[in-house]
Coordinates of C-alpha atoms in Angstrom, one line a residue:
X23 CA -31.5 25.0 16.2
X24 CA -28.0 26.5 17.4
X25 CA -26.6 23.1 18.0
X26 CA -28.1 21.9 14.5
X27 CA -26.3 24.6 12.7
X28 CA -23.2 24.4 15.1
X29 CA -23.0 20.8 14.3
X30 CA -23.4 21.8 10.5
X31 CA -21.0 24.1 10.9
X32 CA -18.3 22.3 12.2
X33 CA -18.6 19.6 9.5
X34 CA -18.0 22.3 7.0
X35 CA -14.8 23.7 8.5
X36 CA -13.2 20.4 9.0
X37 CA -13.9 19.6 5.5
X38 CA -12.4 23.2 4.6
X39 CA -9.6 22.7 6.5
X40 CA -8.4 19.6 5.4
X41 CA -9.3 20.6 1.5
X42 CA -7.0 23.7 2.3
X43 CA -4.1 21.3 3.6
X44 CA -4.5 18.9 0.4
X45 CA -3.8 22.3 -1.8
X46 CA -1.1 23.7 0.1
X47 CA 1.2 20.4 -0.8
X48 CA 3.5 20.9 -3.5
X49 CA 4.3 17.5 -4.8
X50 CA 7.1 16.7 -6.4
X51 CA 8.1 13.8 -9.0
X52 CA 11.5 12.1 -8.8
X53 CA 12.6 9.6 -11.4
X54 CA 15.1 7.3 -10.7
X55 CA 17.7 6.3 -13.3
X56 CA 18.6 2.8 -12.3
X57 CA 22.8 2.4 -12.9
X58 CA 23.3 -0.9 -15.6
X59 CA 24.5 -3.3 -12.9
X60 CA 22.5 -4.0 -9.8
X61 CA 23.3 -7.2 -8.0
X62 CA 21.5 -6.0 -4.5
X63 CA 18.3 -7.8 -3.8
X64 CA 15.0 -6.1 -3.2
X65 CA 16.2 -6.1 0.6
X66 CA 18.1 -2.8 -0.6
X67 CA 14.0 -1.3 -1.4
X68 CA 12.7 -3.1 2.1
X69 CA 15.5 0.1 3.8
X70 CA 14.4 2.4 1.7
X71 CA 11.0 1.9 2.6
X72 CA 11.9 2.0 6.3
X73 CA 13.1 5.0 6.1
X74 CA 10.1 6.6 4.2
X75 CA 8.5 5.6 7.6
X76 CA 10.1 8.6 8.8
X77 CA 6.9 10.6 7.8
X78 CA 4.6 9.0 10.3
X79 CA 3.5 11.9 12.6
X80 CA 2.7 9.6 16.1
X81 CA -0.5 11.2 16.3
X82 CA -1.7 15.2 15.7
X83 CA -2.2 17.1 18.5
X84 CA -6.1 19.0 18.2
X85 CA -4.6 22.3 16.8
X86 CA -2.9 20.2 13.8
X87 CA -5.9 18.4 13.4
X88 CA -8.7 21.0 13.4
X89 CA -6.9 24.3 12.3
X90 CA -4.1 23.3 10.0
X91 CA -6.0 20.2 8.3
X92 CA -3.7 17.3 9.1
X93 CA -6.8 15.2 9.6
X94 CA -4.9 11.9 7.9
X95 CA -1.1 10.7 7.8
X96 CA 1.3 12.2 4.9
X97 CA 1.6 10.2 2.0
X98 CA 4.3 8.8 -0.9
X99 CA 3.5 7.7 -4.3
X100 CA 6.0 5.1 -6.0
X101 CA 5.3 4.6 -9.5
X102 CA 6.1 2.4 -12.5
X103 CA 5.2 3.8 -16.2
X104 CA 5.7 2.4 -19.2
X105 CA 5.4 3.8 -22.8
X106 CA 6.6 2.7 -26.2
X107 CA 10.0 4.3 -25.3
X108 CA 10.6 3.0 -22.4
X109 CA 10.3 1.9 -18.6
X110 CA 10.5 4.8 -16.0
X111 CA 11.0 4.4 -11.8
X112 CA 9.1 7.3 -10.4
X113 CA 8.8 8.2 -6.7
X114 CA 6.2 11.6 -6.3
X115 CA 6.6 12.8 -2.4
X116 CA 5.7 16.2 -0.8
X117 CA 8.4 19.1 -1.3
X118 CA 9.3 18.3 2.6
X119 CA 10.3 14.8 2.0
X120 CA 12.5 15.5 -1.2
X121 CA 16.0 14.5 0.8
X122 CA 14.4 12.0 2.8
X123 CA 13.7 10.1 -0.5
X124 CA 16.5 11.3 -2.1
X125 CA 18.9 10.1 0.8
X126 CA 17.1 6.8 1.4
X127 CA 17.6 5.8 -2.6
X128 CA 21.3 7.0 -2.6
X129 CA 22.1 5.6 0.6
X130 CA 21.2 1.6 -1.0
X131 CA 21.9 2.5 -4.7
X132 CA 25.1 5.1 -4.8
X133 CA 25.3 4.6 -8.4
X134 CA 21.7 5.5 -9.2
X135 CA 20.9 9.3 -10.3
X136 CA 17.9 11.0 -9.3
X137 CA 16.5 13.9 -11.1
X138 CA 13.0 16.1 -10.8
X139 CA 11.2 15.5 -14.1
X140 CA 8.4 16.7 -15.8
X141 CA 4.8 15.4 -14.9
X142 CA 3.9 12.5 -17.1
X143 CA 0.5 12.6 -17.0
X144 CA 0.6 15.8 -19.1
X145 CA 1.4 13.9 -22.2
X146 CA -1.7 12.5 -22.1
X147 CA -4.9 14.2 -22.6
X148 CA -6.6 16.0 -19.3
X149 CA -10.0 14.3 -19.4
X150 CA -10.2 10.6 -20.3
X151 CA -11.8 8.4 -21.5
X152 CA -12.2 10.7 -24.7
X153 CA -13.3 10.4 -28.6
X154 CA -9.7 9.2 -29.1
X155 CA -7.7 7.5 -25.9
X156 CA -9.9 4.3 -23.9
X157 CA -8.7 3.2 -20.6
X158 CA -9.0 0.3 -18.0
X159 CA -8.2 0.7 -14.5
X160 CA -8.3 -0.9 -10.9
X161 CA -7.3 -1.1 -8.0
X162 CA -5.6 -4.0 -6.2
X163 CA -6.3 -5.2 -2.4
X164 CA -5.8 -8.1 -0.5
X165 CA -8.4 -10.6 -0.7
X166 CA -8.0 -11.9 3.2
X167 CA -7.4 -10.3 6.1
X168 CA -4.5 -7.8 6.1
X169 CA -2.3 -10.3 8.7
X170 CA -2.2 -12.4 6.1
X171 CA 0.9 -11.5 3.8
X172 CA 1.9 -12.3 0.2
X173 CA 4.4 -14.3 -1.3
X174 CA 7.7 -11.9 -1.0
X175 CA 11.0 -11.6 -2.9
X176 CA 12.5 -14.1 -0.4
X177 CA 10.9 -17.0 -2.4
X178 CA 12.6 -15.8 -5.9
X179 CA 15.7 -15.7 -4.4
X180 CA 18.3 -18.9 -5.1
X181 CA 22.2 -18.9 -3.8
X182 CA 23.6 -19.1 -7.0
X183 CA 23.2 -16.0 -9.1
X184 CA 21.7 -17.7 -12.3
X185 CA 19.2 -19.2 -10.7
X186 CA 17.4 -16.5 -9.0
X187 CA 14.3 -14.7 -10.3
X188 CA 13.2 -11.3 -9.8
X189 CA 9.3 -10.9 -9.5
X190 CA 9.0 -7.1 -11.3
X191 CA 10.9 -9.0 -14.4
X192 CA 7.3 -10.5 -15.6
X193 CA 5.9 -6.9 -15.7
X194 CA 9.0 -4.7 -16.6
X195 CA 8.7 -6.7 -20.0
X196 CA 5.4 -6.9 -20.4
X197 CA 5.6 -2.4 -20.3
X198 CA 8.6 -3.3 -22.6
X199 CA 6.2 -4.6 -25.7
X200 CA 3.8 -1.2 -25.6
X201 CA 3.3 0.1 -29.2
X202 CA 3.4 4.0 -30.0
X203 CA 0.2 5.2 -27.8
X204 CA -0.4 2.8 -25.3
X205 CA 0.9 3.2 -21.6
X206 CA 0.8 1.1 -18.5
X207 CA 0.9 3.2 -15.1
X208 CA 1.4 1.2 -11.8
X209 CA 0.9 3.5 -8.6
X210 CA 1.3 2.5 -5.2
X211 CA 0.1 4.9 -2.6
X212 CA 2.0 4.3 1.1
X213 CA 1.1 5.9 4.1
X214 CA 2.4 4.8 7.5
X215 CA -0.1 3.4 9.4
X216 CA 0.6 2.6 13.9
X217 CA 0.4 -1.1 15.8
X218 CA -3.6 -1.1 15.4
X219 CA -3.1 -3.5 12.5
X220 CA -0.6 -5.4 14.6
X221 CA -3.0 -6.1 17.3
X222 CA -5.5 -7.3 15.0
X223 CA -3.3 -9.8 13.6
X224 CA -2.3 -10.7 17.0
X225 CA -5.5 -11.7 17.5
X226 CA -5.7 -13.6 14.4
X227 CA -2.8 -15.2 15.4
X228 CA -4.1 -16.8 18.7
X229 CA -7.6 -17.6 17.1
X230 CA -5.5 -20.0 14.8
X231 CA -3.6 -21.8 17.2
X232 CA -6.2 -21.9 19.8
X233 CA -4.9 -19.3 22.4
X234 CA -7.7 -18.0 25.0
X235 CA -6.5 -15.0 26.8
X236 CA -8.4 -14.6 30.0
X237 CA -11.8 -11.8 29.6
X238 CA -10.7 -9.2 32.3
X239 CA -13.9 -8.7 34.4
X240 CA -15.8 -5.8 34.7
X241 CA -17.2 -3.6 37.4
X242 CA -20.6 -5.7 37.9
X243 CA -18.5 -9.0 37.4
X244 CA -16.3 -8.1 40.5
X245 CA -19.5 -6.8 42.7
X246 CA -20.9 -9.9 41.6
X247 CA -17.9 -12.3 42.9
X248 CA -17.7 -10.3 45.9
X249 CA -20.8 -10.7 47.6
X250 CA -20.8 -14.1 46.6
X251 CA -18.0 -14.6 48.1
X252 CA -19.1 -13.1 51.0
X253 CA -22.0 -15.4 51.2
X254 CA -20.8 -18.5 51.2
X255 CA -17.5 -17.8 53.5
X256 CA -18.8 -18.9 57.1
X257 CA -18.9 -22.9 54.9
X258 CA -16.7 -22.3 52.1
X259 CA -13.0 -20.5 51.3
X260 CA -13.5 -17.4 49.1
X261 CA -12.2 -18.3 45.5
X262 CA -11.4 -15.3 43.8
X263 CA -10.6 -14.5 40.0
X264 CA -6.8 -13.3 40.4
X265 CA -6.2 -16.6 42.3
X266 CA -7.1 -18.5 39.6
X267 CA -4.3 -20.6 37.9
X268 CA -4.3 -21.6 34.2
X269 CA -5.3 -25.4 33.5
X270 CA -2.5 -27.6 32.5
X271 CA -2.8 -28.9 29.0
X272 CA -1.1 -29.9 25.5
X273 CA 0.5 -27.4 24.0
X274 CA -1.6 -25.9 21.6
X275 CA 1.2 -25.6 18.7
X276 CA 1.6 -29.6 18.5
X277 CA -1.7 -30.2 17.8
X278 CA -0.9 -27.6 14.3
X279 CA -0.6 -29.7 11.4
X280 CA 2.8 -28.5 9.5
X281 CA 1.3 -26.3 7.2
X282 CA -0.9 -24.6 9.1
X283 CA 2.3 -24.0 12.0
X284 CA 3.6 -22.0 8.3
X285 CA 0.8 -20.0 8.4
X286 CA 0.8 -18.7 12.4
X287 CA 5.1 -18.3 11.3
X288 CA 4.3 -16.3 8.4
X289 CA 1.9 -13.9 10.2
X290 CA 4.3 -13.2 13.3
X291 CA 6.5 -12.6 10.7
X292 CA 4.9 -9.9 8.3
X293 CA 3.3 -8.2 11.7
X294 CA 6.6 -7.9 12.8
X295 CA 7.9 -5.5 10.2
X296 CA 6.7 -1.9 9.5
X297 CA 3.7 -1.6 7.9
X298 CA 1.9 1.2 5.4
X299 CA -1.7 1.8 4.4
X300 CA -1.6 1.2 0.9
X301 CA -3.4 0.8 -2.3
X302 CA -2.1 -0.3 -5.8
X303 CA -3.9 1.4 -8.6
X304 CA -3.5 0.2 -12.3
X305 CA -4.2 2.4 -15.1
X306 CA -3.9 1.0 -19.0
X307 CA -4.2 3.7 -21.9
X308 CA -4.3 2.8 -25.5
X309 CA -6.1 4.2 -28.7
X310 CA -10.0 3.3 -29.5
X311 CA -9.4 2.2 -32.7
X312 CA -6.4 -0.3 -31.5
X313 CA -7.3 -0.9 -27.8
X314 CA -6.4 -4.7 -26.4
X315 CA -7.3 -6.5 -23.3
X316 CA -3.7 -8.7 -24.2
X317 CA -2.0 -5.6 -21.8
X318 CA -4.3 -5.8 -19.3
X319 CA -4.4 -9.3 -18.5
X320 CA -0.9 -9.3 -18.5
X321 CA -0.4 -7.1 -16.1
X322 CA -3.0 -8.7 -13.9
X323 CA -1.5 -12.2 -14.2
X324 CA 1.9 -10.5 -12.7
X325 CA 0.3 -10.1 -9.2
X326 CA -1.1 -13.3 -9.1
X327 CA 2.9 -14.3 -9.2
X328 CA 2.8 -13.2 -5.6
X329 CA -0.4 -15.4 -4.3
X330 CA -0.3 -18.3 -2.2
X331 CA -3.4 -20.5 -1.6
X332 CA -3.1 -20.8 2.3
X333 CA -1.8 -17.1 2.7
X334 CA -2.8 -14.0 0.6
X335 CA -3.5 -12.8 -2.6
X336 CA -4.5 -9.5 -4.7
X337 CA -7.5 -8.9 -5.9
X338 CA -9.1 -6.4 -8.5
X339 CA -11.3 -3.8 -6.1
X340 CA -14.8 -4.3 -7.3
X341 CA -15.6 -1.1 -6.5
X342 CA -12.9 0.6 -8.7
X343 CA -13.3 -1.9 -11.6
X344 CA -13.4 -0.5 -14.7
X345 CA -16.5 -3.5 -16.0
X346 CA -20.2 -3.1 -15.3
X347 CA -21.1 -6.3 -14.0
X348 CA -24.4 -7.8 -13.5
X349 CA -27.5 -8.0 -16.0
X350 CA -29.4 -4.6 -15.9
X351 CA -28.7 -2.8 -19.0
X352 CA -30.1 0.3 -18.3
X353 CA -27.4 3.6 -19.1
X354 CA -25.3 0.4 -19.1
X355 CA -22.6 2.6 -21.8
X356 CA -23.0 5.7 -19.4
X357 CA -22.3 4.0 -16.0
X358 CA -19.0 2.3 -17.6
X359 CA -17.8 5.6 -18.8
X360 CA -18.7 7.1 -15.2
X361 CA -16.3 4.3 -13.2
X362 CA -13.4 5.1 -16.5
X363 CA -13.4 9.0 -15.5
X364 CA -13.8 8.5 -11.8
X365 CA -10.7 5.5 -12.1
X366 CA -8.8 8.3 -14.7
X367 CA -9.7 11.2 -11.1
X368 CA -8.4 9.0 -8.8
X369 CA -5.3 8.2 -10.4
X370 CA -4.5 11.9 -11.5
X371 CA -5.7 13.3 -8.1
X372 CA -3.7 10.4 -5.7
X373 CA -7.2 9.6 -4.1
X374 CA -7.6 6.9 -1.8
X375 CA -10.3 4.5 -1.9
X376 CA -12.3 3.5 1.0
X377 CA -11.0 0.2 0.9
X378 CA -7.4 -0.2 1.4
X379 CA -4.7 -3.0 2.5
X380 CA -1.7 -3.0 5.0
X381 CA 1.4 -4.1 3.6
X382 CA 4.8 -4.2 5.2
X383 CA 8.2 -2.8 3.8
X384 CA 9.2 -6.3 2.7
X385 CA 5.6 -6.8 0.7
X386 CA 6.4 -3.3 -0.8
X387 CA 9.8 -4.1 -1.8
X388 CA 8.6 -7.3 -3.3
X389 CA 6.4 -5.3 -5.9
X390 CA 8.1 -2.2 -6.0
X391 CA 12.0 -2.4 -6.6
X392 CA 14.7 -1.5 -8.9
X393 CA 15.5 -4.6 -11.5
X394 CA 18.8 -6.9 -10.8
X395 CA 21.0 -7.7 -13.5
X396 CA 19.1 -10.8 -14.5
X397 CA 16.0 -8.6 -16.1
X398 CA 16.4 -8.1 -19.4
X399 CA 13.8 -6.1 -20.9
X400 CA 14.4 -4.4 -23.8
X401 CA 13.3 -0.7 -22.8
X402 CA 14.3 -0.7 -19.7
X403 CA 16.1 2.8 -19.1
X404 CA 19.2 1.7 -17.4
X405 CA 22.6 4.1 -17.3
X406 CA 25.2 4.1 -19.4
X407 CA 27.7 5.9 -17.6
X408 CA 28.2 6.9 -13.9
X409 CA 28.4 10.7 -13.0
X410 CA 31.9 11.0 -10.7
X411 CA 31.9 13.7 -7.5
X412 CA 34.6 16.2 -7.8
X413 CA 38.0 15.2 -5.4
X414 CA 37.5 17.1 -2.2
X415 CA 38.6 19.9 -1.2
X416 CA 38.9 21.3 -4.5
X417 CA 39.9 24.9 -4.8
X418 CA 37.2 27.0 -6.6
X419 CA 37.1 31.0 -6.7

């Protein structure tokens, strides 16, 4: 019985612990005023990300863990909202991490201006779906393994100027055509994440190409080869595992057809980079009496922009879907409404689902960057005029 309730116990204060962490964050919201011209590429959002990597912890000692609740890694929000009067860049962070953001963002985009604004989530009602306001929601994962990486800004980009394409443009002007009362909110939870997801595509990696790494033996294996060994050696030279040499053979790289020699170059590549636990949530409000699907399906068809057949993909998590699928009816109406208010929760709250993906800083900047000069949506909240820094050493009294 003592170990029972001790075991009880101790369930109970980690989950008190870490709940008393989660409430002790302030967060903070940031929007971003992008300046009119930008003629960087999203290789300007790729640092910024790297530098948000500043947060990971390299492990929690037991007392961090166990007493002050840091049972899981920090985490920013980056967020894209769009209402009828306009398209906002949001980035919400911990208090801590304000001039880490806020120096990252300068540091790429001097001209931008960064400002602590109001929570816009309060213009909306506090419990949704209501008698008035609908919604549809998801979240977004990668439908392969997380090794496998999407098609990034590098395949937009041209040499000459007029010919390159920015991949937010497709979903900065579909946000641009919202009507009075609608609203489309893109959130994209990051968390640093260590080299576990590294190794694993590693292994991926020499799967594809053919690549057997010797199985180190075990205990019983080398008891086993040593009285064997012993055995035979009065008629036979011992042969031992460490003198074994590695059979001669083709190279296993030329017998890769080109494209899949692509694929083993494009997953060295993305597990080469940084990489952050993270999970795109997409969250469409509109009126009951004037609610469209047209919104929603266009912002779906804007991540399929970044899919590749032989690489990776998004996919709508089924388990966040906002659709009862299937063909039992029963409480049909009230399950729906149940996956609406846990999706409007999870959204409000920053949960995380149990399902996420691993992305690197280039994948991030890819769907997460401020607009070039080419994107011309109509609402897009772009300054007009630059703020100038007093001359230094001014005298002041």
């Amino acid at each position: 019985m003592p170990l029972a309730l001790g075991f009880i116990f101790w369930k109970f204060w980690v989950y008190h612990v870490f709940i008393n962490y989660l409430r002790s964050i302030k967060w903070v919201l940031l929007e971003i005023k992008i300046p009119a011209i930008i003629e960087k590429t999203p290789k300007a959002m790729e640092q910024v990300f790297a530098a948000t990597y500043g947060i990971y912890s390299f492990g929690f000692r037991f007392a961090q863990k166990y007493i002050e609740g840091h049972l899981r890694e920090d985490w920013i929000s980056f967020e894209l909202v769009g209402f009828a009067g306009g398209v906002h860049f949001y980035i919400r962070t911990p208090e801590g991490y304000r001039n880490l953001i806020e120096a990252s963002v300068y540091a790429q985009y001097p001209d931008a201006e960064i400002h602590e604004a109001e929570d816009y989530k309060n213009l909306m009602p506090q419990t949704l779906p209501n008698k008035v306001y609908d919604i549809w929601g998801t979240d977004f994962h990668l439908s392969k393994a997380d090794a496998y990486p999407i098609q990034t800004y590098h395949y937009f980009e041209e040499t000459q100027k007029e010919k390159r394409l920015d991949p937010i443009a497709a979903l900065t002007e579909a946000m641009s055509k919202l009507k009075n009362d609608e609203a489309i909110w893109i959130q994209i939870l990051v968390s640093p994440t260590g080299d576990e997801w590294k190794k694993a595509g590693e292994v991926l990696r020499d799967k594809l190409i053919g690549r057997k790494k010797p199985t180190p033996k075990g205990f019983a294996d080398r008891i086993w080869e040593f009285f064997r060994n012993f055995s035979i050696a009065t008629i036979e030279h011992p042969v031992w595992s460490s003198d074994e040499k590695p059979k001669d053979g083709p190279n296993p790289l030329m017998l890769l057809t080109q494209g899949e020699r692509d694929v083993v170059e494009a997953i060295e590549k993305k597990i080469s980079r940084l990489g952050f636990k993270a999970n795109i949530r997409f969250l469409y409000i509109d009126k009951r009496d004037s609610f469209t699907r047209s919104n929603v399906g266009a912002v779906i068809s804007t991540f399929q922009q970044y899919s590749t057949q032989n690489l990776n993909s998004f996919r709508p998590n089924v388990d966040t879907f906002t659709v009862i699928r299937g063909n039992i009816k029963l409480f049909k109406d009230r399950r729906l409404w149940f996956r609406k208010r846990r999706m409007w929760e999870a959204y409000r709250r920053m949960f995380w689902p149990n399902k996420v993906s691993i992305l690197n800083v280039e994948e991030l900047a890819t769907i997460f960057h401020f607009p070039s000069i080419m994107v011309e949506a109509p609402l897009l909240r772009r300054l007009g005029a630059k703020k100038g820094e007093p001359p230094a050493g001014l005298p002041v009294e």
